[in-house]
Amino acid sequence: MTPGCVITIFLLIGITFVPVGLVCLQASNSVAEIVHRYDIDCVPDAYRRNKQAYIKDSLISKKCIQKVKVQYHMKAPIYVYYELDNFYQNHRRYVKSRSDKQLRHGMKYTDSSCGPLERNNGLPIVPCGLIAWSLFNDTFGFTRGSIGIMVDRKNISWRSDREHKFGKDVYPFNFQNGSLIGGGKLDPDIPLSNQEDLIVWMRAAALPQFRKLYGVIEDDLQADETIDIHITNNYNTYSFGGKKSLVLTTSTWLGGKNDFLGYAYLVTGSASIFLSILFALIHVKIPRPHGDAAYLSWSRKSSN
Amino acid sequence: MSSERPLLDATATTPPTPAAASRLPPSQPEPPVRADHLGFSVEVPDPFRRSRRDNRDQPPDLSASRRELQEGGDCESRAVVVGEPSAEFSGNAIRTAKYSALTFLPRNLFEQFRRLSYVYFLAITVLNQLPQVAVFGRGASVLPLAFVLFVTAVKDAYEDFRRHRSDRRENNRLAAVLAPQTASEFPPKKWKHIRVGDVVRVVSSETLPADMVLLATSDSTGVAHVQTVNLDGETNLKTRYAKQETQLRFSHNGGVGGILHCERPNRNIYGFQAYLEIDGKRVSLGPSNIVLRGCELKNTSWAIGVVVYAGKETKVMLNNSGPPSKRSRLETQLNRETVILSIMLIGMCTTASVLAGIWLLNHRGELEFTQFFREKDYTTGKNYNYYGVGMQIFITFLMAVIVYQVIIPISLYISMEMVRLGQAYFMGADKDLYDKSSRSKFQCRALNINEDLGQIKYVFSDKTGTLTENKMEFQCASIHGVDYSSGKDTRGYSVVVDDLLWTPKVAVRTDPQLFKLLRNGGTNVEGKLVLDFFLALAVCNTIVPLVVDTRDPRQKLIDYQGESPDEQALAYAAASYGIVLVERTSGYVVIDVLGDRQRFDILGLHEFDSDRKRMSVIVGCPDSTVKLYAKGADSSMFGITNKELDSVRATEAHLHKYSSLGLRTLVVGMRELSQPEYEEWQSAYENASTAVLGRGNLLRSVAVNIECNIHILGATGIEDKLQDGVPEAIESLRQAGMKVWILTGDKQETAISIGYSCKLLTNDMTQIVINNNSKESCKKSLEEAIATIKELRVTSTLDTLNPVLSSESAGVVLALIVDGNSLVYILETELQEELFKVATECSVVLCCRVAPLQKAGIVALIKNRTDDMTLAIGDGANDVSMIQMADVGIGISGQEGGQAVMASDFSMGQFRFLVPLLLVHGHWNYQRMGYMILYNFYKNATFVLVLFWYVLYTAFTLTTAISEWSSLLYTVLYTSLPTIVVGILDKDLSKSTLLAYPKLYGSGQRNEKYNLNLFVLNMVEALWQSLVVIYIPYFAYRQSTIDMSSLGDLWALASVIVVNMQLAMDIIRWNWIIHAFVWGTIAATAICLFVIDSIWFLPGYGAIYHLMGTGLFWLLLLIIVAAAMVPHFVIKAFTEHFRPSDIQIAREMEKFEALNQVNRSEIPMRTLS
């Protein structure tokens, strides 16, 4: 490694990374995003102290309307996500509790990997396992004044999952019939390959704070416009201190809003430029002749 | 008749050996007769075991067998009835194979699991089978261990299959065995069916099936020649005799009979004691009457013998233990790092399990209704897979052990073996290590210490055959006080026998004056003395002349075969002066004395032994006088001379001159025996040579009695030629910082002169000589030596004001010369410590007159007291103990034969190959192996840390985002191959640079490539890189829809690229193979990820396809690699700038030279244009 080579490499890294960082930041900034946490606001004041009682009582209406003000102009398509926090979809117990064979081939393939939700009343559960059982079941609707905004709920899951992972002739069976209801129910007449909410839900999130796609709004939203969100607040995150939010966001080539990548590139790039300058200075101020036999340890010793 | 006194008493009482003598290890034999004659046991005991026993009670002396016979008495010996196969003793079938088809699986598994790391691996796998703890799927978790076991088992099975095949071939060979109840029918019989007691007939060039006592041979005198190349590698013929008694019986009626009593089977190749009871007579048998399994009969048309040891009890099989297994320095050091990593592992597992426990405690009340936990199974109403916080902590701990196990890299051991295999191949293929003259290749006999070659600090070298060629050349003679050393004439001399011209194979330069004197000979006194001198040379030896046909039908060559090259040289010298030894049988020799064939009866022969340091023959001359001819070392010969004469003084002066020229000297003497003297001797000799017990001692005392009043005829000087390139090689080794010690059996003057001629000693050195005969004087001289050294040190430090430097660089070079006698008093006593102090201060150490076991003792002196690596190089059986004791043992596969090679770790043809072997291959091996080990630690630590950080985001439940298949393949496939290839192929410096700058070798001696600092640095880099790999994607994907499989794929791919990039940055010499493996591995990883994500029933189905479709993924990969590598690059650049290593500077010089050469070739072109 000659000094020239070191300086050049750092300079090259710097020169490429800083602009990439700037482009990433610009892309992230162009994303308009609305995040609205609703899990507390949607609980009636009377139940604020005992949210569990509220959420478990099926007699209480879970409907809830939230008003959201759009800050920036949002261009279609606008993606609607629900975001859960402190929900460990990557918990070992949880991740393991599913049967991919059953999801594709039906109840004959129910196996013990689904515990503790393998069977109910002696009959196999389809889809079995904790993941399916805990299916997220809040619903969202949007109105601008009194006019509804269309949310496209089709094709929100991966095509590969729909076509190969979830069976076209596997129908839900004996699902959510137990004494403890974990989440949403499934229409037993729709095959699993069409139950897109389930498919989305069953692709376990990597981190405890995650978003899942709910649908796509094909309308632009104008800046300063207020929209109503009609939420049915069914899902129990109160038992473990989870948080629920609704996210509306536009998208770029880089995905959603995230400044981190841009900053990472900027920092790495500028550090490289700094290092290349540092090495250039060292090279000028304290030069070291290359390949000079006089610097070999034994010749240094003898010259002392 | 005083000589008869000890004869038979010896059987009843203790052996007559004086206690003092048995305490001394025998010193190395004198030059003329080499160690092999001694018959010291070749069985080399485990040096460590030996040192623990009290060595003084165990004279390393000679045959343990003799002692056995003495101690155990007759009941311990075996009686063999000649001609009656006995089933009592072990049969002749041999079995070197370890396994049979049935026992292969259990035994091989048992052998494999003796490696601790495999047990660790197995424990982890078993742990993983428990349902509560299972981290990986059952199949997946067994796979790596199964793979490793399978590969090793296949290798073992193949090796064993080859052994089986050779066993079968060996066992089914046919031999002619005397059919019972017949007199002379020898039907063929398979070797495996031969039993002790069988009488076997062997014809010329046949291999002997078992150890047999010769009964008769085709030669009427009972002589048989055997070649022992399979046994000890020596190619010269050895003479064995059938006893006259049995020989005669066979030639008369072919009958057999008699009972043979012999010692129990033992490993001593050169010793055998037995007697044959035949017709009520006891015929004694010794080592010269036994032929051993594996030898070949040569130049004898047939021989008949009775089997005494068969199968696994034969001496060759008993000696077939193979070299002891040594472990390399790096492998031992690696244990320290393994312990550190184990502590890290336990720390990580504890952290994870404690955090998991805390999480469970904090969420205790919520677990039932938490959707992702749900502790109860409502169909049974019981807890599902939940056993309370305490138990959960324990289970988490066990699971953590399984998940993080790879931080201790098991695959490293396999990688190391493969790397060594590759390195061994390239060392063997190196043309610089190939000896054209002997066509011997470099051989790696021990495959596990390649890298030790790069760390040697001490080189212990044998002299004869290692530094020197062991081709003796007669140079000068001093006869009766006159020096004849101006040899010029090389015309040679031939004799005419039956109209054929017989020419000695080697012509020696003759001195014309001496030649003339001899031609006129017999008339004057001087001429008679000269004649006697040459007769002594021709008779007093054990040389067998073999007459070989040449292309010219009228001409034949006389080839002198003998066990000692000195004797050969002397016999050729005598022949060149016209005294040609033509024929030898056990009873007489025929000598052509200047054209006149004369028969001399050999009445008795006193073989060389290390106490007497001489040999003698009693000869019945044609003029019916009886003479004793003796030759031996000057010290021993002058002690038995009759009177002090001027001629003797002159001879002594000549001897001094010869040895200072580096010649090996011998004194030749003669004594005429009167009839009574002869008769007295004869009866004593006969008694002694038929004694079964204590025969050696009896014979020795007979010899001592007769060897007196010797008339000194003269002395000879034989040149021991140095091998090619020895001085240069020693110079290179010394420059490389190695201390070269010469351990030789020669006497002090010869050793010193060889020291000078191979440039080990120079005139500017201060010599410290320790040559004493008692413990006190040894102590005194050692103390004086220490004082001298201190004094020199003080003055030199005053001169240079630099106390750090060793004596060598301070200008005072010390050389230590120690004598074997003194070593007797020093080794194994408290004086050792002082010798060590003196020796380490000296840059050159010469040990002369050392016995084989003393050689090992000297090696142990250094090895046990320092951490420095020792290397021993030698070629003879007397070097075996030293070779096995040293960290690295090298055998010279040259003239002296195979014993040393068989005991060695590496073998090669020439001493000078040590330079390329150590400086080039040793250096490379060490650099690469050290790097490879560290890299393996680093890459596995990086991966484990990546797994660890993720656990912090999974409620500490040890979920891995990286799929289990990728986790398992990481060590096996994703990262293993490039390190192996780099470990085999990378070269930090070119061969020419390494040879030009021997001091570069110091990097290995200073442990520069593998030490704790480097390990810590690697771990810190692993920490940084794991943080980069995990957290850049973490922050980029926070609050997004990213799923576990996608993120896991990114992490896996990023880790693999980062660790491979690290390797790529450290590779010095790229070639296409390295390119293919480094980049190919990254590609293979990507392909594997695609394959894994194409399996529908795995959770990651389709993930990588989605992931790679996003720009974010590629940008992340780029930033991860850049951010992870920048610190490594910076550290590299800084160290190279501020603390450049010698290797780096040398590398830069290499580059500049290459550039300069390009420039130089360009300049003339420019000037032309």
Coordinates of N, CA and C in Angstrom, one line a residue, chain B residues 173-301:
Chain B
R173 N 2.2 -63.9 1.1 CA 3.4 -64.2 0.3 C 3.8 -65.6 0.7
L174 N 4.6 -66.2 -0.3 CA 4.9 -67.6 -0.1 C 6.4 -67.7 0.3
A175 N 6.7 -68.7 1.2 CA 8.0 -69.0 1.6 C 8.2 -70.5 1.5
A176 N 9.4 -71.0 1.3 CA 9.7 -72.4 1.3 C 9.9 -72.9 2.7
V177 N 9.0 -73.7 3.2 CA 9.1 -74.1 4.6 C 9.3 -75.6 4.6
L178 N 10.2 -76.1 5.4 CA 10.5 -77.5 5.5 C 9.3 -78.2 6.0
A179 N 8.9 -79.2 5.2 CA 7.7 -80.0 5.7 C 8.1 -80.9 6.8
P180 N 7.3 -81.0 7.8 CA 7.6 -81.8 9.0 C 7.9 -83.3 8.6
Q181 N 8.7 -83.9 9.3 CA 9.0 -85.3 9.1 C 9.7 -85.5 7.7
T182 N 10.2 -84.5 7.1 CA 11.0 -84.8 5.9 C 12.3 -84.1 6.2
A183 N 13.2 -84.5 5.3 CA 14.6 -84.0 5.5 C 14.9 -82.8 4.6
S184 N 14.4 -82.8 3.4 CA 14.8 -81.7 2.5 C 13.7 -81.3 1.6
E185 N 12.4 -81.4 2.0 CA 11.4 -80.9 1.1 C 10.9 -79.6 1.7
F186 N 10.9 -78.6 0.8 CA 10.5 -77.3 1.2 C 9.3 -76.8 0.4
P187 N 8.1 -77.3 0.7 CA 6.9 -76.9 0.0 C 6.6 -75.4 0.3
P188 N 6.0 -74.7 -0.6 CA 5.7 -73.3 -0.3 C 4.6 -73.2 0.7
K189 N 4.7 -72.2 1.5 CA 3.7 -72.0 2.6 C 3.4 -70.5 2.7
K190 N 2.2 -70.2 3.0 CA 2.0 -68.7 3.1 C 2.6 -68.2 4.4
W191 N 3.1 -66.9 4.3 CA 3.8 -66.3 5.4 C 3.0 -66.4 6.7
K192 N 1.7 -66.2 6.5 CA 0.9 -66.1 7.8 C 0.8 -67.4 8.5
H193 N 1.1 -68.5 7.8 CA 1.0 -69.8 8.4 C 2.4 -70.3 9.0
I194 N 3.4 -69.5 8.8 CA 4.7 -69.8 9.4 C 4.7 -69.6 10.9
R195 N 5.3 -70.6 11.6 CA 5.3 -70.5 13.0 C 6.7 -70.5 13.5
V196 N 6.9 -70.1 14.8 CA 8.2 -70.2 15.4 C 8.6 -71.7 15.4
G197 N 9.8 -72.0 15.0 CA 10.3 -73.3 15.0 C 10.4 -73.9 13.6
D198 N 9.6 -73.3 12.7 CA 9.7 -73.7 11.3 C 11.1 -73.4 10.7
V199 N 11.5 -74.3 9.8 CA 12.7 -74.1 9.1 C 12.4 -73.6 7.7
V200 N 13.0 -72.5 7.4 CA 12.6 -71.8 6.2 C 13.8 -71.7 5.3
R201 N 13.6 -71.9 4.0 CA 14.6 -71.8 3.0 C 14.4 -70.6 2.2
V202 N 15.4 -69.7 2.1 CA 15.3 -68.5 1.4 C 16.3 -68.5 0.3
V203 N 15.9 -68.0 -0.9 CA 16.9 -67.9 -2.0 C 17.3 -66.5 -2.2
S204 N 18.2 -66.3 -3.0 CA 18.8 -64.9 -3.2 C 17.7 -63.9 -3.7
S205 N 17.8 -62.7 -3.2 CA 16.8 -61.7 -3.5 C 15.5 -61.9 -2.9
E206 N 15.3 -62.9 -2.1 CA 14.0 -63.1 -1.5 C 14.0 -62.3 -0.1
T207 N 12.8 -61.9 0.3 CA 12.6 -61.2 1.5 C 12.4 -62.3 2.6
L208 N 13.0 -62.0 3.8 CA 12.8 -63.0 4.9 C 11.5 -62.8 5.5
P209 N 10.8 -63.9 5.8 CA 9.4 -63.8 6.3 C 9.4 -63.6 7.8
A210 N 10.4 -63.9 8.5 CA 10.4 -63.7 10.0 C 11.8 -63.6 10.4
D211 N 12.0 -63.4 11.7 CA 13.3 -63.4 12.3 C 13.8 -64.8 12.4
M212 N 15.0 -65.1 11.8 CA 15.4 -66.5 11.8 C 16.9 -66.5 12.2
V213 N 17.2 -67.6 12.8 CA 18.6 -67.9 13.1 C 19.1 -68.7 11.9
L214 N 20.2 -68.3 11.4 CA 20.7 -69.0 10.2 C 21.2 -70.4 10.6
L215 N 20.9 -71.4 9.9 CA 21.4 -72.8 10.1 C 22.4 -73.2 9.1
A216 N 22.1 -72.8 7.9 CA 23.1 -73.2 6.8 C 22.9 -72.2 5.7
T217 N 23.9 -72.1 4.9 CA 23.8 -71.2 3.7 C 24.5 -72.0 2.5
S218 N 24.3 -71.4 1.4 CA 24.9 -72.0 0.2 C 26.5 -72.0 0.3
D219 N 27.0 -71.0 1.0 CA 28.4 -70.9 1.2 C 28.9 -71.9 2.2
S220 N 29.9 -72.6 1.8 CA 30.3 -73.7 2.7 C 30.8 -73.3 4.1
T221 N 31.2 -72.0 4.1 CA 31.6 -71.5 5.5 C 30.4 -70.9 6.2
G222 N 29.3 -70.9 5.6 CA 28.1 -70.4 6.3 C 27.8 -68.9 6.3
V223 N 28.4 -68.3 5.3 CA 28.3 -66.8 5.2 C 27.0 -66.5 4.4
A224 N 26.3 -65.6 4.8 CA 25.1 -65.1 4.1 C 25.2 -63.5 4.1
H225 N 24.8 -62.9 3.0 CA 24.8 -61.5 3.0 C 23.3 -61.0 3.0
V226 N 23.0 -60.0 3.8 CA 21.7 -59.5 3.7 C 21.7 -58.0 3.6
Q227 N 20.6 -57.5 3.0 CA 20.5 -56.1 2.8 C 19.4 -55.7 3.7
T228 N 19.6 -54.7 4.6 CA 18.7 -54.3 5.6 C 17.9 -53.1 5.3
V229 N 17.8 -52.8 4.0 CA 17.3 -51.5 3.6 C 15.9 -51.3 4.1
N230 N 15.1 -52.3 4.2 CA 13.7 -52.2 4.7 C 13.7 -51.9 6.2
L231 N 14.8 -52.3 6.8 CA 14.8 -52.3 8.3 C 15.3 -51.0 8.8
D232 N 16.5 -50.6 8.3 CA 17.1 -49.4 8.8 C 17.5 -48.5 7.6
G233 N 17.2 -48.9 6.4 CA 17.5 -48.0 5.3 C 18.9 -48.1 4.8
E234 N 19.8 -48.9 5.4 CA 21.2 -48.9 4.9 C 21.3 -49.9 3.8
T235 N 21.9 -49.4 2.7 CA 21.9 -50.2 1.5 C 23.1 -51.1 1.4
N236 N 24.1 -50.9 2.3 CA 25.3 -51.8 2.1 C 24.9 -53.2 2.7
L237 N 25.7 -54.2 2.2 CA 25.4 -55.5 2.6 C 25.9 -55.8 4.0
K238 N 25.2 -56.6 4.8 CA 25.7 -57.0 6.1 C 25.9 -58.5 6.0
T239 N 26.9 -58.9 6.7 CA 27.3 -60.3 6.7 C 26.7 -61.0 7.9
R240 N 26.1 -62.1 7.6 CA 25.6 -62.9 8.7 C 26.2 -64.4 8.5
Y241 N 26.3 -65.1 9.6 CA 26.9 -66.4 9.6 C 26.0 -67.4 10.1
A242 N 26.1 -68.6 9.5 CA 25.5 -69.8 10.1 C 26.6 -70.4 10.9
K243 N 26.3 -71.0 12.0 CA 27.4 -71.7 12.8 C 27.9 -72.9 12.1
Q244 N 29.2 -73.1 12.2 CA 29.8 -74.3 11.5 C 29.1 -75.6 11.9
E245 N 28.7 -75.7 13.2 CA 28.0 -76.9 13.6 C 26.8 -77.2 12.8
T246 N 25.9 -76.2 12.7 CA 24.7 -76.5 12.0 C 25.0 -76.6 10.5
Q247 N 25.8 -75.7 10.0 CA 26.2 -75.7 8.6 C 26.6 -77.2 8.2
L248 N 27.5 -77.8 9.0 CA 28.0 -79.1 8.6 C 26.9 -80.1 8.6
R249 N 26.1 -80.1 9.7 CA 25.0 -81.0 9.7 C 24.1 -81.0 8.5
F250 N 23.9 -79.7 8.1 CA 23.0 -79.6 6.9 C 23.6 -80.1 5.7
S251 N 24.9 -79.8 5.5 CA 25.5 -80.2 4.3 C 25.7 -81.7 4.3
H252 N 25.8 -82.4 5.5 CA 25.9 -83.8 5.5 C 24.6 -84.5 5.3
N253 N 23.6 -84.3 6.1 CA 22.4 -85.1 6.0 C 21.2 -84.2 6.0
G254 N 21.3 -83.0 6.0 CA 20.1 -82.1 6.0 C 19.3 -82.3 7.2
G255 N 19.7 -83.0 8.2 CA 18.9 -83.2 9.3 C 18.7 -82.0 10.2
V256 N 17.7 -81.9 11.0 CA 17.5 -80.9 11.9 C 17.4 -81.4 13.3
G257 N 17.5 -80.6 14.2 CA 17.3 -81.0 15.6 C 17.9 -79.9 16.5
G258 N 17.8 -80.2 17.7 CA 18.4 -79.3 18.6 C 17.3 -78.3 19.2
I259 N 17.6 -77.8 20.3 CA 16.7 -76.8 20.9 C 17.4 -75.5 21.0
L260 N 16.7 -74.5 20.6 CA 17.3 -73.1 20.6 C 16.8 -72.3 21.7
H261 N 17.6 -71.8 22.5 CA 17.2 -70.9 23.6 C 17.5 -69.5 23.3
C262 N 16.5 -68.7 23.2 CA 16.9 -67.3 22.9 C 16.1 -66.3 23.8
E263 N 16.5 -65.1 23.8 CA 15.9 -64.1 24.6 C 14.5 -63.8 24.1
R264 N 13.7 -63.2 25.0 CA 12.3 -62.8 24.6 C 12.4 -61.8 23.5
P265 N 11.3 -61.7 22.8 CA 11.3 -60.7 21.7 C 11.6 -59.3 22.3
N266 N 12.4 -58.5 21.6 CA 12.6 -57.2 22.0 C 12.9 -56.3 20.8
R267 N 13.0 -55.0 21.0 CA 13.1 -54.1 19.8 C 14.5 -53.9 19.4
N268 N 15.5 -54.5 20.0 CA 16.9 -54.2 19.7 C 17.3 -54.8 18.4
I269 N 17.4 -54.0 17.4 CA 17.7 -54.6 16.0 C 19.2 -55.1 16.0
Y270 N 20.0 -54.5 16.8 CA 21.4 -54.9 16.7 C 21.9 -55.8 17.8
G271 N 20.9 -56.4 18.5 CA 21.4 -57.3 19.6 C 20.6 -58.6 19.5
F272 N 21.2 -59.7 19.8 CA 20.6 -61.0 19.9 C 21.4 -61.9 20.7
Q273 N 20.9 -62.6 21.6 CA 21.6 -63.6 22.4 C 20.9 -64.9 22.4
A274 N 21.5 -65.9 22.1 CA 20.9 -67.2 22.2 C 22.0 -68.3 22.2
Y275 N 21.5 -69.5 22.5 CA 22.4 -70.7 22.2 C 21.6 -71.8 21.7
L276 N 22.3 -72.7 21.0 CA 21.6 -73.8 20.4 C 22.2 -75.1 21.1
E277 N 21.3 -75.9 21.6 CA 21.7 -77.2 22.2 C 21.6 -78.2 21.1
I278 N 22.7 -78.7 20.7 CA 22.7 -79.7 19.6 C 23.7 -80.7 19.9
D279 N 23.3 -82.0 19.9 CA 24.2 -83.1 20.2 C 24.8 -82.9 21.6
G280 N 24.0 -82.4 22.5 CA 24.5 -82.2 23.8 C 25.5 -81.0 23.9
K281 N 25.8 -80.4 22.8 CA 26.7 -79.2 22.9 C 26.0 -77.9 22.9
R282 N 26.6 -76.9 23.5 CA 26.0 -75.6 23.4 C 26.7 -74.8 22.4
V283 N 26.0 -74.3 21.4 CA 26.6 -73.5 20.4 C 26.0 -72.1 20.7
S284 N 26.9 -71.1 20.9 CA 26.4 -69.8 21.2 C 26.0 -69.0 19.9
L285 N 25.0 -68.2 20.0 CA 24.6 -67.5 18.8 C 24.5 -66.0 19.2
G286 N 24.8 -65.1 18.3 CA 24.8 -63.7 18.6 C 24.1 -62.9 17.4
P287 N 24.3 -61.6 17.4 CA 23.6 -60.8 16.4 C 24.0 -61.2 15.0
S288 N 25.2 -61.7 14.8 CA 25.6 -62.0 13.5 C 25.1 -63.3 13.0
N289 N 24.3 -64.0 13.8 CA 23.7 -65.3 13.4 C 22.2 -65.2 13.0
I290 N 21.7 -64.0 13.3 CA 20.2 -63.8 13.1 C 20.0 -62.9 11.9
V291 N 19.0 -63.3 11.1 CA 18.5 -62.4 10.0 C 17.1 -62.0 10.3
L292 N 16.8 -60.8 10.0 CA 15.5 -60.3 10.5 C 14.5 -60.1 9.3
R293 N 13.3 -60.2 9.7 CA 12.2 -60.1 8.8 C 12.3 -58.8 8.1
G294 N 12.0 -58.8 6.8 CA 12.1 -57.6 6.0 C 13.4 -57.4 5.3
C295 N 14.5 -58.1 5.7 CA 15.7 -58.0 5.1 C 15.7 -58.9 3.8
E296 N 16.6 -58.6 2.9 CA 16.7 -59.4 1.7 C 18.0 -60.1 1.6
L297 N 17.9 -61.3 1.2 CA 19.1 -62.1 1.0 C 19.8 -61.7 -0.3
K298 N 21.1 -61.5 -0.2 CA 21.8 -61.0 -1.4 C 23.1 -61.8 -1.5
N299 N 23.5 -62.0 -2.8 CA 24.8 -62.6 -3.1 C 25.0 -63.9 -2.4
T300 N 23.9 -64.6 -2.1 CA 24.0 -65.9 -1.4 C 22.9 -66.7 -2.1
S301 N 23.2 -67.8 -2.6 CA 22.1 -68.4 -3.5 C 21.0 -69.0 -2.6

